[in-house]
Tab-separated table of C-alpha atoms in Angstrom:
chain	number	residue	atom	x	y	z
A	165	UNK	CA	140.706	-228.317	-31.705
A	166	UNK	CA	140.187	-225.034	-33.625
A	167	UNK	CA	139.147	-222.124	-30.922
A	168	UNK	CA	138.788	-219.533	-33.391
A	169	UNK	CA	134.738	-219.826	-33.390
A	170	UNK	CA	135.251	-219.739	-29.656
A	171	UNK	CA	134.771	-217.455	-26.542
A	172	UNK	CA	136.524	-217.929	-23.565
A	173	UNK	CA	133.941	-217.632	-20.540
A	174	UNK	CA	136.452	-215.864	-18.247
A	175	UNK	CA	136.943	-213.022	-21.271
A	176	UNK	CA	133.755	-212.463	-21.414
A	177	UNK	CA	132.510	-212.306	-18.254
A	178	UNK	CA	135.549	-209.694	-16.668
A	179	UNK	CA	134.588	-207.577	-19.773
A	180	UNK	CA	131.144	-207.468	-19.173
A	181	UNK	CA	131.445	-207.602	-15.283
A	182	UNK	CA	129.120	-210.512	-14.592
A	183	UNK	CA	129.958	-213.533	-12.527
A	184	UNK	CA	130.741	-216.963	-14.425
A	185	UNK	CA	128.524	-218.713	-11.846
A	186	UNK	CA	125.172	-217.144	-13.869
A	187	UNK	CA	126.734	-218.700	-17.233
A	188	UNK	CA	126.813	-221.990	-15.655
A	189	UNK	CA	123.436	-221.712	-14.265
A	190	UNK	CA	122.864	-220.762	-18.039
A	191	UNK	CA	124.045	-223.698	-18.962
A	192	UNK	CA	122.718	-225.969	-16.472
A	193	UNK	CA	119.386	-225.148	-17.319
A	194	UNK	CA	119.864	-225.930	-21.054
A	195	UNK	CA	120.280	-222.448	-21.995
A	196	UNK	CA	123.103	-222.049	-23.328
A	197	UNK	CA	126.103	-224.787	-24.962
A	198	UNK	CA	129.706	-224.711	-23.007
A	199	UNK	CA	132.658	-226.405	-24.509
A	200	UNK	CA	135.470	-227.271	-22.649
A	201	UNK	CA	138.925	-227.101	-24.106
A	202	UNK	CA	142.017	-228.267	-21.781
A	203	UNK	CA	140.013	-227.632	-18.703
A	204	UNK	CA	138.425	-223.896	-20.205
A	205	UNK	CA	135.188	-223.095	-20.484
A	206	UNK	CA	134.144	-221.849	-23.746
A	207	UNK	CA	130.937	-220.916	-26.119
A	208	UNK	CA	130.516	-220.464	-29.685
A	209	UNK	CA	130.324	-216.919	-31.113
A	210	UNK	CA	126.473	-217.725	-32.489
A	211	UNK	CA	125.577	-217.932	-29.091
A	212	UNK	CA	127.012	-214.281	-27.880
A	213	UNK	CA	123.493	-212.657	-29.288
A	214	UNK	CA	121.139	-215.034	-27.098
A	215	UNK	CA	123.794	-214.941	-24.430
A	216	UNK	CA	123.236	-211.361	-24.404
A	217	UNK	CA	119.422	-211.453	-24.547
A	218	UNK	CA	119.359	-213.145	-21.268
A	219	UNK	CA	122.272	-211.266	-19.246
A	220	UNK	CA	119.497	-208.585	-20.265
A	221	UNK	CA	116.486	-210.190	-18.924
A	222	UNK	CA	118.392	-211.167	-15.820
A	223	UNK	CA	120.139	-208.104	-14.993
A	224	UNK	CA	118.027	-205.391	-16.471
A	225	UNK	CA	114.219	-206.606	-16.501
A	226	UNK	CA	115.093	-208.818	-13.337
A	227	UNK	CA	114.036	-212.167	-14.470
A	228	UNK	CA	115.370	-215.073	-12.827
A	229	UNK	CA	116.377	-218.541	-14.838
A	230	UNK	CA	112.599	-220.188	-14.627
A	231	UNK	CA	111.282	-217.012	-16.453
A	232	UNK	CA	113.679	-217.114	-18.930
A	233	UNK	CA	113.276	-220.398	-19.707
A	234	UNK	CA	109.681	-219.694	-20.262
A	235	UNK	CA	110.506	-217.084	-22.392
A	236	UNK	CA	112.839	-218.538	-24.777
A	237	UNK	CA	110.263	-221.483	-25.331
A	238	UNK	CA	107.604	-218.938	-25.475
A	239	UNK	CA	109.665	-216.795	-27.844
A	240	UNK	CA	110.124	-219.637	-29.935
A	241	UNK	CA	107.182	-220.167	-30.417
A	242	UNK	CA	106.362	-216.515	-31.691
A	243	UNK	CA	108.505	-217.374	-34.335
A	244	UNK	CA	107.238	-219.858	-35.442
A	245	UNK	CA	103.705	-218.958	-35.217
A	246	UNK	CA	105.419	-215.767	-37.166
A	247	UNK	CA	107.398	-218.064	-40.055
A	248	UNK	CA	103.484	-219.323	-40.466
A	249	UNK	CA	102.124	-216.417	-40.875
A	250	UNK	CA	104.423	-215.199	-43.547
A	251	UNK	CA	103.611	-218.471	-45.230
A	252	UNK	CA	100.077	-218.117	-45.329
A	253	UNK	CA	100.296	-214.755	-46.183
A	254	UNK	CA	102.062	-216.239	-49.261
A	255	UNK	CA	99.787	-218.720	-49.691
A	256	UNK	CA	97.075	-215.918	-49.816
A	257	UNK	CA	98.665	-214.026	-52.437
A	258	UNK	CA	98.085	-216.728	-54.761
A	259	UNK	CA	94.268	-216.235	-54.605
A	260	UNK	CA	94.022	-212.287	-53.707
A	261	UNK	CA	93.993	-211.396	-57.291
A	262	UNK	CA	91.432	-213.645	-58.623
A	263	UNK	CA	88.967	-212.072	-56.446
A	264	UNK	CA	89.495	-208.262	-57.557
B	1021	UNK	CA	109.230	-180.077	-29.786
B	1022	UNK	CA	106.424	-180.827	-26.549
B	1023	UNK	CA	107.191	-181.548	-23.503
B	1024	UNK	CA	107.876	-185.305	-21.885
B	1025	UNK	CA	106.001	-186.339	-18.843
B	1026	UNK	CA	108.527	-188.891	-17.937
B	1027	UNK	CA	106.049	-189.398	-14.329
B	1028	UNK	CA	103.331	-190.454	-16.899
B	1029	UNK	CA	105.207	-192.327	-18.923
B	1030	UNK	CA	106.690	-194.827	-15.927
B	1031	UNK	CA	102.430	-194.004	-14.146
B	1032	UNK	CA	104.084	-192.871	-11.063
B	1033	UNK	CA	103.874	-189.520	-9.259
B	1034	UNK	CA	106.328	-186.797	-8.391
B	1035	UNK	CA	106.497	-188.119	-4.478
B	1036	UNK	CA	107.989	-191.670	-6.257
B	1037	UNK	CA	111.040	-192.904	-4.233
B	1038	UNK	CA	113.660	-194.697	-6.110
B	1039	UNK	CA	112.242	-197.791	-5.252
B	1040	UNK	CA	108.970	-197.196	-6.769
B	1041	UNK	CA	110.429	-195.569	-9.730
B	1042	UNK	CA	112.763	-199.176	-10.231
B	1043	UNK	CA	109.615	-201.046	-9.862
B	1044	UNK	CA	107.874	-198.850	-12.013
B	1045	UNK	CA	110.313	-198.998	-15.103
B	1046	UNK	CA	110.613	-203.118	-14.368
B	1047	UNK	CA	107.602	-203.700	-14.510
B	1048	UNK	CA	106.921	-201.486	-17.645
B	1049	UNK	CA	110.119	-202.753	-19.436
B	1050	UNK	CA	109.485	-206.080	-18.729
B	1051	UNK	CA	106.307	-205.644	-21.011
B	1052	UNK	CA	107.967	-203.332	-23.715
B	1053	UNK	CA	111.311	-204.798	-24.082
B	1054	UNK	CA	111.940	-205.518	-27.885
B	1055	UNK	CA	113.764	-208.738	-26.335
B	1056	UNK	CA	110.518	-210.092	-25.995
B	1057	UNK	CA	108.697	-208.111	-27.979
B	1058	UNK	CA	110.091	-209.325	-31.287
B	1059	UNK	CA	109.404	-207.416	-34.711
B	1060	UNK	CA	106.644	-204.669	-32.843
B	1061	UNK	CA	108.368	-201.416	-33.735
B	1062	UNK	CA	105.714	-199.900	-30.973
B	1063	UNK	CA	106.911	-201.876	-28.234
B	1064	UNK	CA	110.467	-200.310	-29.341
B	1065	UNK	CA	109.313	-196.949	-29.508
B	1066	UNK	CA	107.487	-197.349	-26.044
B	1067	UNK	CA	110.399	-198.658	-24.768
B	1068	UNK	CA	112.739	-196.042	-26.093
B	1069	UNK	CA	110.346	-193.753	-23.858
B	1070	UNK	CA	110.198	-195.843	-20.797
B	1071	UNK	CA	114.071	-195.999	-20.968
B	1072	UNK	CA	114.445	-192.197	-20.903
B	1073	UNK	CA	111.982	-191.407	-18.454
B	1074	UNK	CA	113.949	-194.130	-16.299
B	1075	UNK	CA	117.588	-192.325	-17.530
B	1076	UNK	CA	116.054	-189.108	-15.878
B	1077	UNK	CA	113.901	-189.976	-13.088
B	1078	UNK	CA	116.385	-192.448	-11.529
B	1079	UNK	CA	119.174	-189.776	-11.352
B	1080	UNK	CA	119.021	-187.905	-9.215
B	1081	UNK	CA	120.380	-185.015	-10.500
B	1082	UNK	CA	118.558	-185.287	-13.540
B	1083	UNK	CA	115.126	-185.442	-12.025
B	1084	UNK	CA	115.615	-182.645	-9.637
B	1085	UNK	CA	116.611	-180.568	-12.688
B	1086	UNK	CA	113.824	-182.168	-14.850
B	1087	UNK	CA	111.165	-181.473	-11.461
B	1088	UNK	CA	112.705	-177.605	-11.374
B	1089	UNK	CA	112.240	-177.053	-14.927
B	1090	UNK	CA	109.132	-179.420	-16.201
B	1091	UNK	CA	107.185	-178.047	-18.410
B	1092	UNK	CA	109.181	-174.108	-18.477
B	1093	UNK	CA	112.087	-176.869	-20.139
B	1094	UNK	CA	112.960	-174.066	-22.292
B	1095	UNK	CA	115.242	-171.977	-19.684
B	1096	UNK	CA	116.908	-175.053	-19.055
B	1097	UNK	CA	119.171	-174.204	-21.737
B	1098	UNK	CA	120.821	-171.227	-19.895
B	1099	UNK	CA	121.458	-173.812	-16.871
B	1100	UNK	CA	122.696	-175.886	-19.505
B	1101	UNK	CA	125.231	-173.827	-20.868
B	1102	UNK	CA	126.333	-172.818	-17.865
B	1103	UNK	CA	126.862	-176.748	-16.391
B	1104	UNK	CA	128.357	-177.282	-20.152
B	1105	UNK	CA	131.207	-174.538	-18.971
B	1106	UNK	CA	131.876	-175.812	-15.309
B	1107	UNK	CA	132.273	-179.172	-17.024
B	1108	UNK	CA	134.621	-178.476	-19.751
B	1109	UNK	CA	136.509	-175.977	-16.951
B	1110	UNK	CA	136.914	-179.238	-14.728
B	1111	UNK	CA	137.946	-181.582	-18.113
B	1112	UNK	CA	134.854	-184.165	-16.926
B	1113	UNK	CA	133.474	-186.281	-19.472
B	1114	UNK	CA	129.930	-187.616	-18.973
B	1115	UNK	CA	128.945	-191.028	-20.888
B	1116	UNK	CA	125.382	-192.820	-21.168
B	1117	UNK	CA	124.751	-194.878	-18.319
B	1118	UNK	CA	121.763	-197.185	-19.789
B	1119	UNK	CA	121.629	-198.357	-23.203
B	1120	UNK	CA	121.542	-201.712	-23.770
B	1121	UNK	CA	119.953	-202.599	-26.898
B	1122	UNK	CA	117.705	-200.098	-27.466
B	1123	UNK	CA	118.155	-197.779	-25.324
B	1124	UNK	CA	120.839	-195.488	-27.123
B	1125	UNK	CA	117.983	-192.835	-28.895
B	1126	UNK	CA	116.579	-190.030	-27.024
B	1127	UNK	CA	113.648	-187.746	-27.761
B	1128	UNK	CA	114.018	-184.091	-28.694
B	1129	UNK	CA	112.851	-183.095	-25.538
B	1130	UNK	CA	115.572	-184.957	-23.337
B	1131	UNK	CA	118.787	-183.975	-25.716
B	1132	UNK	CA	117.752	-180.542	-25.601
B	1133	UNK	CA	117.751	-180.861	-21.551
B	1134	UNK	CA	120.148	-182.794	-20.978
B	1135	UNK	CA	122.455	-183.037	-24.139
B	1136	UNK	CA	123.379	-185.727	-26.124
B	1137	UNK	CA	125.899	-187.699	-24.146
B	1138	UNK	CA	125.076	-186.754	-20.310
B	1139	UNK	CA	125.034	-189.453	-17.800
B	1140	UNK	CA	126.866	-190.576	-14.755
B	1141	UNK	CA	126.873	-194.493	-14.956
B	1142	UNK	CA	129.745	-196.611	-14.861
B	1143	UNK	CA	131.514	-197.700	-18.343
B	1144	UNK	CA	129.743	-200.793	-19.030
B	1145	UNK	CA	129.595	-202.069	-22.738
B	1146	UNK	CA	126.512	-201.883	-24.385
B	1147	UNK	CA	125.686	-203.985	-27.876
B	1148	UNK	CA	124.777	-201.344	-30.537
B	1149	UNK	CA	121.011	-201.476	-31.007
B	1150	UNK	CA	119.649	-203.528	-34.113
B	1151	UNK	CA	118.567	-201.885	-37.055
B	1152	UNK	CA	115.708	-203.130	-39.355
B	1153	UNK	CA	115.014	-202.460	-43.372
B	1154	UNK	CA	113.044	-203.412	-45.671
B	1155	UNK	CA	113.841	-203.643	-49.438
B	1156	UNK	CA	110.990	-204.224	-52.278
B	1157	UNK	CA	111.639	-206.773	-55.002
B	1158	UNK	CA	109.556	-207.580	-58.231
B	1159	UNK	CA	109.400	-211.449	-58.992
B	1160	UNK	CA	111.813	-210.728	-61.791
B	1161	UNK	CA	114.483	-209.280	-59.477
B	1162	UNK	CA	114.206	-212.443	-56.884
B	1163	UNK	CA	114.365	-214.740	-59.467
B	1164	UNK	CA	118.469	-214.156	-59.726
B	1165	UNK	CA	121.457	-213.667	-57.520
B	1166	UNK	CA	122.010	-210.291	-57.456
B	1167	UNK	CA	123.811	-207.614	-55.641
B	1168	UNK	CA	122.711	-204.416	-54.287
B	1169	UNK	CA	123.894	-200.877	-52.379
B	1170	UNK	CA	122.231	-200.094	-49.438
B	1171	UNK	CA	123.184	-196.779	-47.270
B	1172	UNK	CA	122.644	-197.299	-43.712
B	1173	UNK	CA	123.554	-194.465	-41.413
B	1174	UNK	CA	125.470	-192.721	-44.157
B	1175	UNK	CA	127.327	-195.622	-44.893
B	1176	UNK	CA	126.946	-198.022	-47.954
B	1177	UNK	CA	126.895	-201.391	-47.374
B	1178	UNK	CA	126.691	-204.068	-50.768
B	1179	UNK	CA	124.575	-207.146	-50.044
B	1180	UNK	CA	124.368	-210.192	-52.261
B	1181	UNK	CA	120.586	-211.164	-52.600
B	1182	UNK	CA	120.437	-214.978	-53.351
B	1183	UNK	CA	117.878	-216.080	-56.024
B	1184	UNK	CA	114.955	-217.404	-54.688
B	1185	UNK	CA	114.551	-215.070	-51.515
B	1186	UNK	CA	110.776	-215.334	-50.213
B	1187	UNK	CA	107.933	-212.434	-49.252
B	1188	UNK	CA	108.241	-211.738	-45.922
B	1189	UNK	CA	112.236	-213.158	-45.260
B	1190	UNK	CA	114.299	-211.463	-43.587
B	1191	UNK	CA	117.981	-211.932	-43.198
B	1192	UNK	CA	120.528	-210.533	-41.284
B	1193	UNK	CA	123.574	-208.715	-41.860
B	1194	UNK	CA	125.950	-209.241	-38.367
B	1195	UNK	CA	127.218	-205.773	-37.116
B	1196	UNK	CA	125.988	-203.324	-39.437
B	1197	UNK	CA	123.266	-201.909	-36.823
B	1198	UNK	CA	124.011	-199.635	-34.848
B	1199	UNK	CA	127.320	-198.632	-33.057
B	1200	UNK	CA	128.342	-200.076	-29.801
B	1201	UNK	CA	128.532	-198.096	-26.794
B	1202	UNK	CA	131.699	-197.837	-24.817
B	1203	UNK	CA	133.443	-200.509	-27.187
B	1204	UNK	CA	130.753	-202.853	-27.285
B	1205	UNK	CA	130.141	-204.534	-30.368
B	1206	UNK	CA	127.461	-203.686	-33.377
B	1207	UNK	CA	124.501	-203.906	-33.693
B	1208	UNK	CA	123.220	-206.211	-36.560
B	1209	UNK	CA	120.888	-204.806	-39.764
B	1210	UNK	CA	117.761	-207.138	-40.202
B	1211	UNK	CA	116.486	-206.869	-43.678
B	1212	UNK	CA	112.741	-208.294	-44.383
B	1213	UNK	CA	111.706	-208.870	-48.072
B	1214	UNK	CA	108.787	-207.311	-50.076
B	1215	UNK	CA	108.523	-209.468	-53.163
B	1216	UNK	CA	105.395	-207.939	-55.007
B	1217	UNK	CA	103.544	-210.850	-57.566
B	1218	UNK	CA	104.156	-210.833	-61.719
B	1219	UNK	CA	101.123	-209.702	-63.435
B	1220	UNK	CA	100.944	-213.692	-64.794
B	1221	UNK	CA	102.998	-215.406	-63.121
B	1222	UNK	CA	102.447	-216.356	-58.835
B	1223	UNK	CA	104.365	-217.998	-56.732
B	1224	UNK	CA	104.581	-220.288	-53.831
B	1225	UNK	CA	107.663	-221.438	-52.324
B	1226	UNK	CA	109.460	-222.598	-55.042
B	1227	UNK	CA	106.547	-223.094	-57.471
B	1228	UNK	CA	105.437	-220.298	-59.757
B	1229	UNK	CA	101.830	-220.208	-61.459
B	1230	UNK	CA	99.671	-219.532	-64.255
B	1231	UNK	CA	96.532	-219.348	-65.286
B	1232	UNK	CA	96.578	-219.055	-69.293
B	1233	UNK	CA	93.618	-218.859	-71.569
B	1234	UNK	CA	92.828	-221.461	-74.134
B	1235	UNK	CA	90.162	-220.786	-77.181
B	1236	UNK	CA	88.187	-223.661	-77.184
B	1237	UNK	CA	89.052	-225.113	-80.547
B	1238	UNK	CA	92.281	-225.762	-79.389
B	1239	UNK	CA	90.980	-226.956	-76.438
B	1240	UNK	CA	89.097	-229.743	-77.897
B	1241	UNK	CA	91.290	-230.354	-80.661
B	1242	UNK	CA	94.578	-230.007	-79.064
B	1243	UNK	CA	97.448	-228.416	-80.759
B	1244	UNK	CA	100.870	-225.956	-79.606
B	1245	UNK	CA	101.009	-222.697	-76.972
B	1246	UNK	CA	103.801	-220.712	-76.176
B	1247	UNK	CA	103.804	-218.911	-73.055
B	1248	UNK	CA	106.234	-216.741	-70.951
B	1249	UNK	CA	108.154	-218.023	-68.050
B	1250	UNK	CA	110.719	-215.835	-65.997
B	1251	UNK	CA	113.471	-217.135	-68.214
B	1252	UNK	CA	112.608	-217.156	-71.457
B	1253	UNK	CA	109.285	-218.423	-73.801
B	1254	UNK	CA	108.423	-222.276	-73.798
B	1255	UNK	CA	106.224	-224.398	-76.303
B	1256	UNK	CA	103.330	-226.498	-74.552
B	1257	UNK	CA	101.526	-229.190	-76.138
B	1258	UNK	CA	97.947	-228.785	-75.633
B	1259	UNK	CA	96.054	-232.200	-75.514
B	1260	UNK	CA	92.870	-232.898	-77.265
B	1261	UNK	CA	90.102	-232.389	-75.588
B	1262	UNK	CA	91.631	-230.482	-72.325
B	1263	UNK	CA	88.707	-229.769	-69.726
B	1264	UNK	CA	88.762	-226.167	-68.429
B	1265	UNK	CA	90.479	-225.751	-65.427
B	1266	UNK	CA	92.724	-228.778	-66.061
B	1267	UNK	CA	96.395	-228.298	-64.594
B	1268	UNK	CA	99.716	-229.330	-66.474
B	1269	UNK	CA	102.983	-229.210	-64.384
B	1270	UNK	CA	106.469	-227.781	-65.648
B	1271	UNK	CA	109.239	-229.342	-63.878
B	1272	UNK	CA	111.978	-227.340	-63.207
B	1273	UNK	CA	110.476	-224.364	-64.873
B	1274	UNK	CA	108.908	-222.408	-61.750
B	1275	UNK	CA	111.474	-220.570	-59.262
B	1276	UNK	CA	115.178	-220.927	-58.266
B	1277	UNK	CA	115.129	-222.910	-55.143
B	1278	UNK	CA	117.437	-220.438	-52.359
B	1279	UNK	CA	120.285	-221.144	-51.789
B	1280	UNK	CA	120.284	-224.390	-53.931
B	1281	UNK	CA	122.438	-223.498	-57.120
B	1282	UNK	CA	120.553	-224.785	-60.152
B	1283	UNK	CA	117.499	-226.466	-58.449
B	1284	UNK	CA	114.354	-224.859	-59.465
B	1285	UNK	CA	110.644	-225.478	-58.456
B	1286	UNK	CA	108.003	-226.366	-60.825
B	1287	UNK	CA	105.286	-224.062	-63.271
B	1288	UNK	CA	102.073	-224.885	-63.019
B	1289	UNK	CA	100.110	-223.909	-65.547
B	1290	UNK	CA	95.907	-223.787	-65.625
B	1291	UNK	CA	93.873	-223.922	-68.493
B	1292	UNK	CA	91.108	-221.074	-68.230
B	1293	UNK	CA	88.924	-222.328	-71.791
B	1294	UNK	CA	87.639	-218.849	-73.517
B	1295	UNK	CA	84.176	-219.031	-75.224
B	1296	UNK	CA	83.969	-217.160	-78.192
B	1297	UNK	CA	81.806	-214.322	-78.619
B	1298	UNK	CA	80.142	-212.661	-81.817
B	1299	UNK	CA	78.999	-215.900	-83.366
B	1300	UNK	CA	78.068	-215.511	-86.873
B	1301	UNK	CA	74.839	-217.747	-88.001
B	1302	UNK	CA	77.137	-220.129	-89.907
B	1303	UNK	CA	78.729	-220.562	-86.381
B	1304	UNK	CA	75.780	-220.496	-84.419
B	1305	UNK	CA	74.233	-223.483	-86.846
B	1306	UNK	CA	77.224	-225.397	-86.683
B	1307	UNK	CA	77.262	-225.473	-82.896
B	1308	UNK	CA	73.671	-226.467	-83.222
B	1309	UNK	CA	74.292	-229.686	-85.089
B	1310	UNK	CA	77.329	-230.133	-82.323
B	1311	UNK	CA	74.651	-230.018	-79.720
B	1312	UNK	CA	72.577	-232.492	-81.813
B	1313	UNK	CA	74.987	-235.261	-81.918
């Protein structure tokens, strides 16, 4: 199986000082995806940017798991409400000038 | 440059204990953070400030130095200097203790006290923060793959702008932000597109529009239009008898669908039926016996 996509979970969390236990609380709560190759914890590289987002919610703003769990649904959710916007916005262009 | 109230910026007073200050800036980041404050450049800028005010009140040699001096900030430079020399004497190296994101730019006020690079955390790597641009298009320019130079932070970058980008995308460029702290990695550049609308031609996802005029002989009688598209002219047949407002769809002629090589949306085209004007008598009477039949 091709690793190269791949961080190893003990890497990253010496490097960044934080105990494995809170990734696999991460992932226990549906946070986050962990592969396993030959017995080694692992997540994909797209995931290092949300991984991030929550070490900072956790360690910085003090947010347990629960909370962040609220907030990536509720952040979600932005977006989407966000992507519509932009779309109506669109959709509003189409008519703006007709009017002027 | 004016002077920083960093006690009013975290709404605590100068008898705060550490605690309250660490419950202060919580509290306060947990409602500014651009983490969950996505796309509000004022939640970054009031976080930026919260962040500093944090950096200096939660030192403790930083706020007794920022308490001594307050608002007389201005002879601070002499004790500057003179910490600058016992410093450099000793071969101590200070590094930014906070960070994170978004935490790596500091106001006027606080370089000029403290410097650039003062601090007394431990070595932790930061993520650099994320940067965000915006580039304006016309319709003309988003209608093809093409490439252009962008300087961020004095460097150029060359992006590839796929045909068929939308108003209002944005897309991001991985590690091109800003610089990580203590080895950490980049930050990433977030690009949002301004496509402004064609004087004629509109469009909506992948369909463009138009709204053409049509004299009304052709209109009843039908005949041959040509009309400009983004690539090139195109003949339209023009039935007989065409009611104004009526709609005729292009396929394939509207906008390049992104991302999708050689797939393109359709044109639709409405028919806006002109009156005509200045009537001569001959015209007028011949319109009359129209009317009578």
């Amino acid at each position: 199986m091709k690793t190269d996509h791949l961080i190893p979970l003990d890497v990253f969390c010496t490097s960044n000082d934080i105990e494995i236990s809170f990734i696999s609380s991460l992932h226990e709560a549906g946070l986050i995806e962990i592969t396993t190759v030959e017995e080694a914890g692992f997540f994909d590289t797209e995931q290092l940017q949300q991984l991030d987002r929550y070490l900072r919610f956790y360690y910085e703003l003090n947010i347990n798991l629960e909370g962040i769990d609220a907030i990536k649904h509720l952040l979600n959710r932005v977006n989407e409400m966000h992507d519509q916007i932009t779309a109506l916005k669109n959709r509003l262009r189409l008519y703006e000038s007709d009017f002027h | 440059m004016t002077f920083v109230d960093y006690y009013k910026i975290l709404g605590i007073n100068k008898s705060a204990t550490p605690k309250d200050i660490k419950n202060a800036y919580r509290k306060l980041a947990r409602k500014h953070h651009p983490d969950l404050n996505p796309n509000d450049k004022d939640a970054k800028k009031n976080f930026q400030q919260i962040n500093e005010a944090n950096e200096v009140l939660s030192d403790p040699e930083k706020r007794k130095k920022f308490d001594q001096y307050g608002k007389d900030w201005q002879h601070a430079e002499e004790f500057e200097k003179q910490k600058q020399y016992q410093q450099q004497s000793s071969g101590t190296r200070g590094t930014r203790s906070s960070g994170a994101q978004s935490g790596s730019d500091f106001s006027d006020f606080f370089e000029s006290m403290f410097g650039s690079s003062t601090g007394s955390g431990r070595q932790a790597k930061y993520r650099g923060e994320d940067y965000n641009a915006e580039i304006h298009l016309n319709l003309i320019d988003a209608f093809e793959t093409h490439q252009q130079t962008l300087t961020v932070n004095g460097k150029k970058i060359r992006i590839t702008i796929p045909a068929g980008i939308e108003n209002g995308q944005i897309i991001k460029i991985p590690g091109h932000g800003g610089p990580g702290i203590n080895g950490g990695p980049n930050g990433d550049l977030y690009i949002e597109f301004s496509i402004s609308n064609h004087s004629i031609l509109k469009r909506l996802g992948n369909n463009l529009y138009a709204n053409i005029d049509l004299d009304i002989y052709k209109a009843v009688l039908g005949g041959e239009i040509t009309i400009d598209t983004l690539n090139g002219q195109v003949k339209l047949k023009v039935k007989p008898e065409t009611q104004n407002g009526s709609r005729i769809k292009l396929k394939g002629k509207g906008f390049p669908v992104y991302k999708n090589e050689g797939q393109f949306g359709d044109l639709l085209v409405t028919f806006s039926i002109r009156i005509p004007t200045n009537l001569t008598d001959q015209q007028k009477e011949l319109f009359k016996q129209l009317a009578k039949t």
